[in-house]
CSV table of C-alpha atoms in Angstrom, one decimal:
chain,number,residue,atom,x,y,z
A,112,UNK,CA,0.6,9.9,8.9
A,113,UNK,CA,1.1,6.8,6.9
A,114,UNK,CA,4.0,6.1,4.9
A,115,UNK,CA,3.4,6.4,1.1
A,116,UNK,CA,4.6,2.2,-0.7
A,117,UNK,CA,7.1,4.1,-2.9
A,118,UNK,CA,8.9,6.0,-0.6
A,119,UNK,CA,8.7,2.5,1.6
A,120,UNK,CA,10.7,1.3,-1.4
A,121,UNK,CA,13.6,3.1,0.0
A,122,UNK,CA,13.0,2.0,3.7
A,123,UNK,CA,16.9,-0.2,3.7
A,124,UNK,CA,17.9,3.6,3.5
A,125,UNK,CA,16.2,5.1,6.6
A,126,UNK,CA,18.0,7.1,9.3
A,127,UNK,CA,18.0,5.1,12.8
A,128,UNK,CA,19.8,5.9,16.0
A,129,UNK,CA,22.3,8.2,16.5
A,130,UNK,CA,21.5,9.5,12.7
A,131,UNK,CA,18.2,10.1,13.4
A,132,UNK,CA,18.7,11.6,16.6
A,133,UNK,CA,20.9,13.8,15.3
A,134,UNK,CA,19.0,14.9,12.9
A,135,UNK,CA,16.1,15.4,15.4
A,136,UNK,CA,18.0,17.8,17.6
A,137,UNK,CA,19.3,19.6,14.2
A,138,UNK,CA,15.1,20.0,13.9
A,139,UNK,CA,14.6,21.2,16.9
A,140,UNK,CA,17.0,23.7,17.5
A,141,UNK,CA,16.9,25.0,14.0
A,142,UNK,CA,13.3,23.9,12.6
A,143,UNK,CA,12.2,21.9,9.3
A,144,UNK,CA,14.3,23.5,6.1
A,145,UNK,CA,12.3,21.0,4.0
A,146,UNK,CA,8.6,20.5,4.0
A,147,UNK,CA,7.7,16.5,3.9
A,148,UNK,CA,5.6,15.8,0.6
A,149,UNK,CA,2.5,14.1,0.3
A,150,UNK,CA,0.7,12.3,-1.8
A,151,UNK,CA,-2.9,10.2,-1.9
A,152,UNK,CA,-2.3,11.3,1.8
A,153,UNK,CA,0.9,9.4,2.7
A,154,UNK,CA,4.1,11.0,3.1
A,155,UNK,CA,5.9,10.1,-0.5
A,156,UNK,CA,9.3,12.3,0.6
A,157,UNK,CA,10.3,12.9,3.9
A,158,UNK,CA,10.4,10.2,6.4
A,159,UNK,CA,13.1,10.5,8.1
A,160,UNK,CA,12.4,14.1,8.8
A,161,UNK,CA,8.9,13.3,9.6
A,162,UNK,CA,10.5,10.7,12.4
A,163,UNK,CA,12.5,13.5,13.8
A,164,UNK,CA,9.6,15.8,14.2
A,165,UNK,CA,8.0,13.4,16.4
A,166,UNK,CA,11.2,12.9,18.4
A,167,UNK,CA,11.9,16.8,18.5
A,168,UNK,CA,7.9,17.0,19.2
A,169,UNK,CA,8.3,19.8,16.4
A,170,UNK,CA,5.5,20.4,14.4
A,171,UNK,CA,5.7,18.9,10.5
A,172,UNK,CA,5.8,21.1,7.5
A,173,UNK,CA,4.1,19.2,4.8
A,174,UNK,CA,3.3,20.1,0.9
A,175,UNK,CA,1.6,17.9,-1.3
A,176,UNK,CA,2.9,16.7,-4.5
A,177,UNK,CA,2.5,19.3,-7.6
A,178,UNK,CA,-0.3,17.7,-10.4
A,179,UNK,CA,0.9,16.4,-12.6
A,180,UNK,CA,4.2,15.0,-11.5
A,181,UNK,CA,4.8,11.4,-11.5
A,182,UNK,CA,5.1,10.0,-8.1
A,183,UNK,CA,8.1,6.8,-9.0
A,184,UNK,CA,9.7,9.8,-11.0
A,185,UNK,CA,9.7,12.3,-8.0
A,186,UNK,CA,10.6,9.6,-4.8
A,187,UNK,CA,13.9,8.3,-7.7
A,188,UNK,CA,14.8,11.6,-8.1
A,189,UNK,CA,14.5,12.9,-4.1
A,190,UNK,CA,16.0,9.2,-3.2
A,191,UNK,CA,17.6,7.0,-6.0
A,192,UNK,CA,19.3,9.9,-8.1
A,193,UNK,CA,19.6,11.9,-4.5
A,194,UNK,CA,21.8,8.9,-2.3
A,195,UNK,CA,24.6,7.4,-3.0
A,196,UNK,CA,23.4,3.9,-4.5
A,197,UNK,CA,24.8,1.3,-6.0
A,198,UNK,CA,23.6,-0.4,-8.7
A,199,UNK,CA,22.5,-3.2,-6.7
A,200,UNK,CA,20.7,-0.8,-4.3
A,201,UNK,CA,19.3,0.6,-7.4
A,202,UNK,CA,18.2,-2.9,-8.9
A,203,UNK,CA,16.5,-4.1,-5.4
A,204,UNK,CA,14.5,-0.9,-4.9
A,205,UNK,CA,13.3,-0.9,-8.9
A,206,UNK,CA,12.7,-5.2,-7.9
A,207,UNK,CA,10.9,-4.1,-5.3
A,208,UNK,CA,8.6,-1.9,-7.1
A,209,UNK,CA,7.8,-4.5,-9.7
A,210,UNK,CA,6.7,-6.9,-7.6
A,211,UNK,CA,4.8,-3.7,-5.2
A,212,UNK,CA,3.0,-3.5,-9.1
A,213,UNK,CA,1.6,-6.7,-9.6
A,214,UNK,CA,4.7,-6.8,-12.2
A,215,UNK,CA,5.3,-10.2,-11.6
A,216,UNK,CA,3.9,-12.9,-9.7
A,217,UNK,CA,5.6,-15.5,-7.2
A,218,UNK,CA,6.4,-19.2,-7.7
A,219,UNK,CA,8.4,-20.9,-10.1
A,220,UNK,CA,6.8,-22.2,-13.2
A,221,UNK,CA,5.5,-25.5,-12.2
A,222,UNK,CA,3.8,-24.1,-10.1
A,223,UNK,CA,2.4,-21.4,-11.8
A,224,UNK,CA,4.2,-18.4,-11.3
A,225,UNK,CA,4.9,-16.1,-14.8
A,226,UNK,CA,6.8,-13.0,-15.7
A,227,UNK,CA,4.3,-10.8,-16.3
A,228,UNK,CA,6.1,-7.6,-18.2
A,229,UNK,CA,9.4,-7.4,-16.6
A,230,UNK,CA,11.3,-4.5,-18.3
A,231,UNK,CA,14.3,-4.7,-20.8
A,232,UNK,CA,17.7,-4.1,-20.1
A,233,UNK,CA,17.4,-1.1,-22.2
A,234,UNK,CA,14.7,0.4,-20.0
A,235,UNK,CA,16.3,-0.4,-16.6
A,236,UNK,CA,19.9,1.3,-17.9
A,237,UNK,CA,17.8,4.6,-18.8
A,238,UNK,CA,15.4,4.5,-15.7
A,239,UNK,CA,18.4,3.9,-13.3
A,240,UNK,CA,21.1,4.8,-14.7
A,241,UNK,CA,23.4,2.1,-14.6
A,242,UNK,CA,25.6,0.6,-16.5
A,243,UNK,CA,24.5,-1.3,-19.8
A,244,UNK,CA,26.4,-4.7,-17.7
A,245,UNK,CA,24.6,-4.0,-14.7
A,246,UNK,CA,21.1,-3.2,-16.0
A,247,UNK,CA,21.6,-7.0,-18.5
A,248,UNK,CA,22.1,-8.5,-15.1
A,249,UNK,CA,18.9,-6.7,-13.3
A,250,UNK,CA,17.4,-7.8,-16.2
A,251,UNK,CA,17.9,-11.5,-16.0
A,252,UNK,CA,17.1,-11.1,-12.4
A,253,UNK,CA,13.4,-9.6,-13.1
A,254,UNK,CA,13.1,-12.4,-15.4
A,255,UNK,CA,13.8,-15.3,-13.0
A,256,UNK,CA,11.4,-14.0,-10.8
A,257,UNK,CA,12.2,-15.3,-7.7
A,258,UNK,CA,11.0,-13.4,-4.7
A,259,UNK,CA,14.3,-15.0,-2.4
A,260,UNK,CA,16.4,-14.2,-5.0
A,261,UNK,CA,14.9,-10.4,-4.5
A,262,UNK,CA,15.0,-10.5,-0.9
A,263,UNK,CA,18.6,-12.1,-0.9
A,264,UNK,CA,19.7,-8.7,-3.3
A,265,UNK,CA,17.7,-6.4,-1.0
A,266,UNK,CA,19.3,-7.6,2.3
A,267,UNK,CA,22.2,-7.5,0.9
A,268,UNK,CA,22.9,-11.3,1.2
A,269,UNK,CA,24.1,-11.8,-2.4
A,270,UNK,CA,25.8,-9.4,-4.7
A,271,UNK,CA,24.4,-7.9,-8.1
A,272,UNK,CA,27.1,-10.5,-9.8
A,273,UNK,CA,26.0,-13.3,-7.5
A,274,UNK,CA,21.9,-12.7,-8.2
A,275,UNK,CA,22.5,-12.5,-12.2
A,276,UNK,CA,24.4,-15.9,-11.6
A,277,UNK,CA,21.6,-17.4,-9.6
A,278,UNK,CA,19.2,-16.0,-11.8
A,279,UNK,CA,21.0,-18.2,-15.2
A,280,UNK,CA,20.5,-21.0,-12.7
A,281,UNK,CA,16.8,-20.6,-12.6
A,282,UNK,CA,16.8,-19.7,-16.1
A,283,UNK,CA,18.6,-22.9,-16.8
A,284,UNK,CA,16.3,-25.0,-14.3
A,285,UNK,CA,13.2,-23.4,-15.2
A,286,UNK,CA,13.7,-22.7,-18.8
A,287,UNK,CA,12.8,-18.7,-17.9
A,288,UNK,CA,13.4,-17.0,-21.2
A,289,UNK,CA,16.8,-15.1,-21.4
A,290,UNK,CA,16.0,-12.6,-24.2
């Protein structure tokens, strides 16, 4: 079974090695507590246990998502709200998504690139719950629209702090609007 793109979203945050393992045996000698949920036909909660069945070569318990329920609300709330994020983890997964959304599109603006509807710092504080500092600074950072500067905050290569200040850069360069 395929993995659903939102709950791929929150790959950085999958089990590996001796996690996974572990978690594998745990399957195996006790069984799945949680059923894997689907949706559209993808697993959209669950991966890691869905890994560990195939290692445990147990067989998968899977439910499908209930109508009516928002998929991005459901995969925050059994991931996002669930782990221990930081805000950065938080602002790279909700990056992620925007650009997963056709939110915004790549290359700077001389060559074409535009900010399509990147969200406020309002919305981002509410829909992640961060900080009001933090979501100003994920904010700037949707607005510079950089993919490297995205990739950079979801490997982990730069800081939020650092990403805001290379995101006035491009701002500055640019002229990307800073409302």
């Amino acid at each position: 079974m395929n993995r659903h793109p939102l709950s791929a979203l929150f790959a950085q945050f999958d089990l590996a090695g001796e996690d996974l393992k572990t978690l594998a045996e745990d399957i195996k000698a006790n069984g799945l507590h949680l059923p894997i949920t689907t949706h559209e036909g993808m697993i959209l909660d669950g991966w890691n246990r869905f890994q560990a069945c195939q290692i445990a070569k147990a067989r998968p318990i899977y439910i499908s998502l209930a109508p009516g329920l928002d998929p991005w609300e459901f995969v925050k709330g059994a991931n996002m709200l669930r782990r221990h994020m930081t805000p950065a983890e938080r602002v790279a997964v909700m990056l992620l998504k925007l650009r997963m959304e056709g939110n915004t599109q790549e290359g700077a603006p001389e060559e074409g690139g535009s900010k399509l509807n990147p969200p406020s710092a309002h919305q981002i504080e509410k829909d992640l719950e961060i900080s009001r500092g933090s979501a100003s600074k994920a904010a700037n950072i949707a607005r510079a629209n950089d993919p490297a500067l995205v990739d950079a905050l979801t490997e982990k290569r730069v800081s939020l702090d650092r990403a805001a200040e290379l995101a006035k850069m491009l701002e500055e360069k640019w002229g990307v609007s800073a409302a």
